[in-house]
Amino acid sequence: MDLPVLIKEAKQGSAAAQKCIFDQLADKMLMVCRRYVKNPEDAEELLLDGFYKFFKGLPAFNYQGEAALYTWLKRIMINECLMFLRKKQAFVIVSETVAETIPLEEEALNNLSATDIFNLIVQLPAGYRTVFNLHVIEGMNHGEIASLLGISEGTSKSQLSKARSLLQKMLLQKNITYVKRSTQ
Amino acid sequence: MSNEAHNKDWVSRLDGLDHAAGEAGLDKNAAWDRLHTRIQSKQRSNKALWYWAAAACVLAACLIPALLVHKQKYTGVHIAPAVTYRHLDTPATLVISKKEAPVNVMKEMNKPVAAQQEVAAILPALVHPVNPTSIAATLKKDTLQITDTMLAAVPAATAPKKMRVVHINELGEATVREVVYPEYKPFTIRVNSPAGLGDQTIANSTLNIHLSPKN
């Protein structure tokens, strides 16, 4: 069934339509949650919380295409994750104003599979991971990140810089392993 | 949005990732069951909340008019009666003197006018409120001061004594004649009178009538 029709029926409270939407989007949304929250059980719980809010707010949602729906749902999930991290005080971000600009090795990342990139990001500490996800993947600027996390822009920049630095090291290690594996 | 240029290829691939390698995927049916239960329970709790709110409204709608009606009755019952205070030009006082001796009935009976005057003086004081300051002033005037103690002997303000009930025969002829029964005429019945049994003589100071039975 088409997504617009499903949305229309889900708005009217059809459980079947809601289940169809859930089945279509749950996997992707779970991966979004996993990028922010390392623990799979916590991520699953946050997924359900996010979908609950999504279905609750669906009657007021004006459907303008699949991309808009996906963006809205993703934003709900990210907010849930950030609230969870804030509640659990999962990350303590030390305020720093000086940040070196370390360019990300896009080429190296492009050579990696999505699963490898996902595993690298998940290995980052919570603070670095959150800022990296928000800035690089969601495309938010440092002002938005600062207001969302309650930190200064400088701190957001320094966290991103450290995340990149750590990721470079990890990529380097990965490439070495990859080179070693390919030459053996 | 970020001004930094990123090669979005890896980002879009990451965004489209459905599951992590080496991990069991999400059990959608179980997850949906949990989510559906949560949605329904919330709906149920919301419904219950609305039912309670509706019940409370109905109860309030029933109680408020009843309370208002009851309140009107209640205020009607508990309105204090209006008290009107009469202004007295000269405050009524109860004059009690320690010199007043107990009433001697015989003497009082001999002075009917004086007794009436005293009663007339006391009656308003009993009927109308008594000014306590005047009583205090009166009592203070008649107080016996005992100098070596802190005590003061104060004559008790007693109500006028009841007059003793006296039989008319105890009053004496003169009193009865003057006060009680001015037309009192003593009479005697003589048995051995010239007229025989039943001859009565009504003694009167002014009129001496001799009644004899007419045979």
Short mmCIF file of C-alpha atoms in Angstrom, two decimals:
data_model
loop_
_atom_site.label_atom_id
_atom_site.label_comp_id
_atom_site.label_asym_id
_atom_site.label_seq_id
_atom_site.Cartn_x
_atom_site.Cartn_y
_atom_site.Cartn_z
CA MET A 1 0.00 0.00 0.00
CA ASP A 2 1.18 3.53 -0.74
CA LEU A 3 2.56 5.59 2.07
CA PRO A 4 0.09 8.51 1.58
CA VAL A 5 -2.85 6.11 1.88
CA LEU A 6 -1.30 4.50 4.94
CA ILE A 7 -0.76 7.89 6.51
CA LYS A 8 -4.36 8.85 5.83
CA GLU A 9 -5.66 5.66 7.42
CA ALA A 10 -3.23 5.88 10.33
CA LYS A 11 -4.48 9.40 10.98
CA GLN A 12 -7.96 7.94 11.34
CA GLY A 13 -6.63 5.50 13.95
CA SER A 14 -6.26 2.36 11.85
CA ALA A 15 -3.95 -0.01 13.73
CA ALA A 16 -3.23 -1.98 10.55
CA ALA A 17 -2.03 1.13 8.74
CA GLN A 18 0.06 2.11 11.71
CA LYS A 19 1.67 -1.33 11.75
CA CYS A 20 2.46 -1.06 8.04
CA ILE A 21 4.18 2.30 8.58
CA PHE A 22 6.06 0.87 11.54
CA ASP A 23 7.21 -2.13 9.53
CA GLN A 24 8.44 0.09 6.70
CA LEU A 25 10.39 2.57 8.81
CA ALA A 26 11.35 0.76 12.02
CA ASP A 27 14.68 -0.67 10.78
CA LYS A 28 16.05 2.61 9.50
CA MET A 29 14.89 4.44 12.59
CA LEU A 30 16.47 1.86 14.83
CA MET A 31 19.81 2.46 13.12
CA VAL A 32 19.39 6.20 13.68
CA CYS A 33 18.84 5.52 17.38
CA ARG A 34 21.78 3.14 17.48
CA ARG A 35 24.08 5.86 16.10
CA TYR A 36 23.32 7.97 19.15
CA VAL A 37 22.74 5.33 21.80
CA LYS A 38 25.18 2.46 21.88
CA ASN A 39 23.08 -0.02 23.84
CA PRO A 40 20.68 -1.93 21.48
CA GLU A 41 17.98 -2.38 24.18
CA ASP A 42 17.97 1.32 24.97
CA ALA A 43 17.84 2.11 21.26
CA GLU A 44 14.85 -0.19 20.79
CA GLU A 45 13.03 1.42 23.68
CA LEU A 46 13.72 4.86 22.24
CA LEU A 47 12.45 3.65 18.87
CA LEU A 48 9.13 2.70 20.44
CA ASP A 49 8.96 6.01 22.30
CA GLY A 50 9.63 7.84 19.06
CA PHE A 51 7.00 5.92 17.12
CA TYR A 52 4.49 6.47 19.92
CA LYS A 53 5.03 10.23 19.64
CA PHE A 54 4.92 9.98 15.88
CA PHE A 55 1.51 8.27 15.88
CA LYS A 56 0.26 10.66 18.53
CA GLY A 57 1.23 13.67 16.44
CA LEU A 58 0.23 12.16 13.11
CA PRO A 59 -3.30 13.69 12.95
CA ALA A 60 -1.72 17.15 13.00
CA PHE A 61 0.91 16.22 10.40
CA ASN A 62 0.40 17.55 6.91
CA TYR A 63 1.79 14.98 4.51
CA GLN A 64 3.98 16.63 1.88
CA GLY A 65 5.90 13.66 0.58
CA GLU A 66 7.88 10.71 1.78
CA ALA A 67 11.06 12.70 2.39
CA ALA A 68 9.27 15.15 4.66
CA LEU A 69 7.71 12.31 6.63
CA TYR A 70 11.06 10.58 6.96
CA THR A 71 12.78 13.78 8.07
CA TRP A 72 10.08 14.45 10.68
CA LEU A 73 10.24 10.92 12.06
CA LYS A 74 14.04 11.01 12.12
CA ARG A 75 13.95 14.29 14.02
CA ILE A 76 11.59 12.78 16.57
CA MET A 77 13.98 9.85 17.04
CA ILE A 78 17.02 12.13 17.41
CA ASN A 79 15.19 14.24 20.00
CA GLU A 80 14.27 11.12 21.94
CA CYS A 81 17.89 9.99 21.89
CA LEU A 82 19.20 13.37 23.03
CA MET A 83 16.65 13.48 25.84
CA PHE A 84 17.71 10.01 26.88
CA LEU A 85 21.40 10.94 26.85
CA ARG A 86 20.71 14.10 28.80
CA LYS A 87 18.66 12.19 31.38
CA LYS A 88 21.31 9.54 31.82
CA GLN A 89 24.05 12.16 31.72
CA ALA A 90 25.73 9.84 29.28
CA PHE A 91 28.13 12.47 28.10
CA VAL A 92 30.00 15.17 29.91
CA ILE A 93 31.23 17.73 27.47
CA VAL A 94 34.15 19.77 28.73
CA SER A 95 33.85 23.31 27.45
CA GLU A 96 36.71 24.26 25.16
CA THR A 97 36.96 27.28 22.95
CA VAL A 98 40.08 26.44 20.96
CA ALA A 99 39.44 23.92 18.23
CA GLU A 100 41.79 22.79 15.51
CA THR A 101 40.20 22.19 12.17
CA ILE A 102 40.95 18.64 11.23
CA PRO A 103 39.65 17.69 7.80
CA LEU A 104 37.83 14.40 7.58
CA GLU A 105 39.27 11.90 5.19
CA GLU A 106 36.19 11.67 3.02
CA GLU A 107 38.02 9.48 0.52
CA ALA A 108 38.85 6.91 3.16
CA LEU A 109 35.25 6.93 4.40
CA ASN A 110 33.92 6.54 0.88
CA ASN A 111 35.99 3.41 0.51
CA LEU A 112 34.39 1.91 3.60
CA SER A 113 31.04 0.17 3.65
CA ALA A 114 28.08 1.73 5.53
CA THR A 115 28.33 -0.95 8.21
CA ASP A 116 32.02 -0.21 8.78
CA ILE A 117 31.33 3.50 9.06
CA PHE A 118 28.48 2.75 11.44
CA ASN A 119 30.78 0.60 13.60
CA LEU A 120 33.42 3.34 13.66
CA ILE A 121 30.93 5.98 14.72
CA VAL A 122 29.48 3.78 17.44
CA GLN A 123 32.96 3.33 18.90
CA LEU A 124 33.34 7.07 19.47
CA PRO A 125 32.73 8.40 22.99
CA ALA A 126 29.17 9.64 23.54
CA GLY A 127 30.00 13.36 23.44
CA TYR A 128 32.09 13.14 20.29
CA ARG A 129 29.58 10.81 18.68
CA THR A 130 26.63 13.09 19.35
CA VAL A 131 28.28 16.22 17.96
CA PHE A 132 29.68 14.27 14.99
CA ASN A 133 26.27 12.79 14.16
CA LEU A 134 24.49 16.11 14.45
CA HIS A 135 27.04 18.07 12.45
CA VAL A 136 28.30 15.67 9.79
CA ILE A 137 25.34 13.38 9.22
CA GLU A 138 22.31 15.55 10.13
CA GLY A 139 23.97 18.66 8.74
CA MET A 140 23.33 20.96 11.70
CA ASN A 141 25.59 23.98 12.29
CA HIS A 142 27.42 24.56 15.55
CA GLY A 143 24.88 27.15 16.72
CA GLU A 144 22.05 24.67 16.41
CA ILE A 145 24.07 21.94 18.12
CA ALA A 146 25.06 24.32 20.91
CA SER A 147 21.46 25.28 21.61
CA LEU A 148 20.28 21.68 21.36
CA LEU A 149 22.88 20.29 23.77
CA GLY A 150 23.15 23.34 25.99
CA ILE A 151 26.82 23.96 25.25
CA SER A 152 28.77 26.77 23.62
CA GLU A 153 29.56 26.83 19.91
CA GLY A 154 33.28 26.61 20.71
CA THR A 155 32.70 23.46 22.69
CA SER A 156 30.70 21.99 19.82
CA LYS A 157 33.54 22.78 17.42
CA SER A 158 36.20 21.30 19.70
CA GLN A 159 34.12 18.15 20.21
CA LEU A 160 33.78 17.76 16.46
CA SER A 161 37.49 18.29 15.99
CA LYS A 162 38.31 15.61 18.55
CA ALA A 163 35.78 13.25 17.03
CA ARG A 164 37.38 13.70 13.62
CA SER A 165 40.85 13.22 15.05
CA LEU A 166 39.81 9.99 16.74
CA LEU A 167 38.04 8.83 13.62
CA GLN A 168 41.20 9.49 11.54
CA LYS A 169 43.19 7.32 13.91
CA MET A 170 40.58 4.61 13.70
CA LEU A 171 40.50 4.86 9.93
CA LEU A 172 44.27 4.66 9.81
CA GLN A 173 44.21 1.55 11.92
CA LYS A 174 41.45 0.13 9.78
CA ASN A 175 43.37 0.89 6.56
CA ILE A 176 46.49 -0.72 7.98
CA THR A 177 44.47 -3.79 8.86
CA TYR A 178 42.80 -3.65 5.46
CA VAL A 179 46.19 -3.34 3.70
CA LYS A 180 47.62 -6.12 5.85
CA ARG A 181 44.65 -8.34 5.08
CA SER A 182 44.83 -7.62 1.33
CA THR A 183 48.59 -8.29 1.09
CA GLN A 184 48.46 -11.53 3.05
CA MET B 1 23.23 23.93 7.92
CA SER B 2 26.91 23.31 7.72
CA ASN B 3 28.92 25.38 5.31
CA GLU B 4 31.58 22.77 5.19
CA ALA B 5 31.66 20.73 2.05
CA HIS B 6 31.22 17.05 2.64
CA ASN B 7 31.19 14.24 0.24
CA LYS B 8 27.69 13.03 1.06
CA ASP B 9 28.08 9.63 -0.53
CA TRP B 10 29.05 7.81 2.64
CA VAL B 11 26.51 9.83 4.62
CA SER B 12 23.64 8.78 2.37
CA ARG B 13 24.83 5.18 2.53
CA LEU B 14 24.93 5.39 6.32
CA ASP B 15 21.49 6.96 6.40
CA GLY B 16 20.04 4.15 4.33
CA LEU B 17 21.51 1.46 6.55
CA ASP B 18 18.81 -0.97 7.64
CA HIS B 19 20.67 -3.17 10.06
CA ALA B 20 24.08 -3.54 11.63
CA ALA B 21 26.14 -6.46 10.36
CA GLY B 22 26.44 -9.37 12.75
CA GLU B 23 23.45 -8.28 14.85
CA ALA B 24 20.00 -9.77 14.99
CA GLY B 25 17.50 -7.46 13.35
CA LEU B 26 14.57 -5.93 15.13
CA ASP B 27 11.70 -8.30 15.93
CA LYS B 28 9.09 -6.08 14.39
CA ASN B 29 6.05 -8.08 15.51
CA ALA B 30 7.13 -8.11 19.14
CA ALA B 31 8.10 -4.45 18.97
CA TRP B 32 4.76 -3.58 17.36
CA ASP B 33 2.86 -5.49 20.03
CA ARG B 34 4.60 -3.50 22.72
CA LEU B 35 3.98 -0.23 20.91
CA HIS B 36 0.33 -1.06 20.21
CA THR B 37 -0.24 -1.99 23.85
CA ARG B 38 1.30 1.28 24.90
CA ILE B 39 -0.86 3.29 22.49
CA GLN B 40 -4.03 1.52 23.60
CA SER B 41 -3.28 1.81 27.29
CA LYS B 42 -2.66 5.50 26.90
CA GLN B 43 -5.89 5.86 24.97
CA ARG B 44 -7.70 3.91 27.68
CA SER B 45 -6.19 6.02 30.42
CA ASN B 46 -7.13 9.15 28.49
CA LYS B 47 -10.67 7.84 28.11
CA ALA B 48 -10.84 7.06 31.80
CA LEU B 49 -9.59 10.54 32.55
CA TRP B 50 -12.34 12.02 30.38
CA TYR B 51 -14.96 9.83 32.05
CA TRP B 52 -13.81 10.96 35.47
CA ALA B 53 -13.84 14.57 34.35
CA ALA B 54 -17.36 14.16 32.96
CA ALA B 55 -18.54 12.49 36.17
CA ALA B 56 -17.03 15.30 38.22
CA CYS B 57 -18.80 17.88 36.05
CA VAL B 58 -22.15 16.11 36.42
CA LEU B 59 -21.67 15.86 40.17
CA ALA B 60 -20.77 19.53 40.38
CA ALA B 61 -23.78 20.44 38.25
CA CYS B 62 -26.04 18.51 40.62
CA LEU B 63 -24.44 19.71 43.83
CA ILE B 64 -24.08 23.42 43.13
CA PRO B 65 -27.83 24.17 42.77
CA ALA B 66 -28.59 21.97 45.76
CA LEU B 67 -25.98 23.77 47.83
CA LEU B 68 -27.24 27.15 46.71
CA VAL B 69 -30.82 26.27 47.70
CA HIS B 70 -29.63 24.90 51.02
CA LYS B 71 -27.53 27.99 51.62
CA GLN B 72 -30.53 30.24 51.08
CA LYS B 73 -32.53 28.26 53.63
CA TYR B 74 -29.63 28.18 55.98
CA THR B 75 -29.14 31.94 55.91
CA GLY B 76 -32.89 32.38 56.47
CA VAL B 77 -32.76 30.33 59.63
CA HIS B 78 -29.67 31.91 61.06
CA ILE B 79 -30.48 35.58 60.56
CA ALA B 80 -30.27 37.12 63.99
CA PRO B 81 -33.41 38.95 65.11
CA ALA B 82 -33.10 42.68 64.85
CA VAL B 83 -32.30 44.24 68.17
CA THR B 84 -33.54 47.73 68.80
CA TYR B 85 -31.98 49.62 71.62
CA ARG B 86 -34.17 52.11 73.30
CA HIS B 87 -32.49 55.27 74.39
CA LEU B 88 -33.27 56.14 77.94
CA ASP B 89 -32.98 59.74 78.96
CA THR B 90 -32.40 58.80 82.53
CA PRO B 91 -30.92 55.38 83.00
CA ALA B 92 -33.04 53.17 85.11
CA THR B 93 -31.28 52.37 88.32
CA LEU B 94 -31.91 49.89 90.99
CA VAL B 95 -31.35 51.73 94.20
CA ILE B 96 -30.48 49.39 96.97
CA SER B 97 -29.69 50.71 100.35
CA LYS B 98 -28.31 48.78 103.25
CA LYS B 99 -30.58 50.81 105.46
CA GLU B 100 -33.59 49.07 104.05
CA ALA B 101 -34.87 46.73 106.60
CA PRO B 102 -36.83 43.62 105.89
CA VAL B 103 -40.37 44.45 105.07
CA ASN B 104 -42.64 44.45 108.04
CA VAL B 105 -45.91 43.37 106.67
CA MET B 106 -47.92 44.95 109.35
CA LYS B 107 -46.19 48.29 108.95
CA GLU B 108 -46.35 48.12 105.17
CA MET B 109 -49.97 47.26 105.33
CA ASN B 110 -50.47 50.28 107.49
CA LYS B 111 -48.74 52.42 104.86
CA PRO B 112 -50.21 51.21 101.58
CA VAL B 113 -49.35 54.31 99.62
CA ALA B 114 -45.69 54.19 100.60
CA ALA B 115 -45.43 50.53 99.65
CA GLN B 116 -46.95 51.20 96.26
CA GLN B 117 -44.45 53.98 95.63
CA GLU B 118 -41.53 51.73 96.43
CA VAL B 119 -42.82 48.99 94.16
CA ALA B 120 -43.31 51.54 91.43
CA ALA B 121 -39.69 52.62 91.88
CA ILE B 122 -38.35 49.06 91.68
CA LEU B 123 -40.51 47.76 88.83
CA PRO B 124 -38.93 49.77 85.97
CA ALA B 125 -35.55 48.61 87.10
CA LEU B 126 -36.64 45.02 86.81
CA VAL B 127 -38.30 45.50 83.47
CA HIS B 128 -35.68 47.67 81.77
CA PRO B 129 -31.93 47.04 81.58
CA VAL B 130 -30.12 48.30 84.59
CA ASN B 131 -27.17 50.60 84.21
CA PRO B 132 -24.37 48.71 85.96
CA THR B 133 -22.32 51.84 86.60
CA SER B 134 -25.04 53.36 88.67
CA ILE B 135 -25.34 50.15 90.67
CA ALA B 136 -21.61 50.14 91.22
CA ALA B 137 -21.73 53.76 92.30
CA THR B 138 -24.54 53.03 94.68
CA LEU B 139 -22.80 49.99 96.07
CA LYS B 140 -19.56 51.89 96.44
CA LYS B 141 -21.28 54.57 98.44
CA ASP B 142 -22.65 52.02 100.86
CA THR B 143 -19.49 49.92 100.99
CA LEU B 144 -18.01 49.30 104.38
CA GLN B 145 -14.28 49.80 104.07
CA ILE B 146 -12.10 47.58 106.23
CA THR B 147 -8.86 49.45 106.44
CA ASP B 148 -6.51 46.71 107.60
CA THR B 149 -7.43 44.27 104.87
CA MET B 150 -7.72 44.34 101.14
CA LEU B 151 -11.29 43.22 101.46
CA ALA B 152 -14.31 45.38 101.34
CA ALA B 153 -17.65 44.39 102.76
CA VAL B 154 -20.19 45.04 100.10
CA PRO B 155 -23.88 44.64 100.80
CA ALA B 156 -25.37 42.17 98.42
CA ALA B 157 -27.85 43.54 95.99
CA THR B 158 -30.82 41.45 96.81
CA ALA B 159 -34.13 41.40 95.14
CA PRO B 160 -37.00 42.75 97.21
CA LYS B 161 -38.29 40.14 99.57
CA LYS B 162 -41.59 38.47 98.96
CA MET B 163 -44.25 39.67 101.23
CA ARG B 164 -45.41 37.18 103.75
CA VAL B 165 -48.88 35.89 103.23
CA VAL B 166 -50.92 36.79 106.24
CA HIS B 167 -54.33 35.56 107.09
CA ILE B 168 -56.88 38.26 107.27
CA ASN B 169 -57.66 37.41 110.88
CA GLU B 170 -54.07 38.20 111.85
CA LEU B 171 -54.29 41.72 110.56
CA GLY B 172 -56.47 43.03 113.23
CA GLU B 173 -59.76 44.77 112.99
CA ALA B 174 -58.38 48.25 112.58
CA THR B 175 -56.17 47.32 109.59
CA VAL B 176 -58.88 45.39 107.86
CA ARG B 177 -61.24 48.22 108.35
CA GLU B 178 -58.88 50.83 106.97
CA VAL B 179 -56.99 49.06 104.20
CA VAL B 180 -58.48 45.81 103.10
CA TYR B 181 -62.19 46.18 103.46
CA PRO B 182 -63.34 49.64 104.33
CA GLU B 183 -66.94 48.50 104.42
CA TYR B 184 -66.16 45.92 107.08
CA LYS B 185 -69.07 45.36 109.42
CA PRO B 186 -68.57 43.04 112.35
CA PHE B 187 -71.63 41.16 113.35
CA THR B 188 -72.62 38.92 116.22
CA ILE B 189 -75.32 36.34 116.46
CA ARG B 190 -77.11 36.32 119.69
CA VAL B 191 -78.97 33.21 120.69
CA ASN B 192 -80.90 34.53 123.63
CA SER B 193 -81.98 37.74 122.07
CA PRO B 194 -85.48 39.15 122.36
CA ALA B 195 -86.13 38.09 118.84
CA GLY B 196 -84.92 34.61 119.48
CA LEU B 197 -82.52 32.53 117.38
CA GLY B 198 -81.08 34.28 114.42
CA ASP B 199 -81.13 37.76 115.81
CA GLN B 200 -78.16 39.48 114.23
CA THR B 201 -76.59 42.76 115.09
CA ILE B 202 -74.36 44.32 112.46
CA ALA B 203 -72.00 46.62 114.20
CA ASN B 204 -71.00 49.56 112.27
CA SER B 205 -69.33 52.65 113.43
CA THR B 206 -71.58 54.81 111.35
CA LEU B 207 -74.67 52.72 111.09
CA ASN B 208 -76.08 50.47 113.77
CA ILE B 209 -78.63 48.21 112.16
CA HIS B 210 -80.49 45.63 114.09
CA LEU B 211 -81.98 42.89 111.97
CA SER B 212 -84.61 40.71 113.46
CA PRO B 213 -86.15 37.79 111.74
CA LYS B 214 -89.62 38.46 110.52
CA ASN B 215 -91.93 35.76 111.57
#
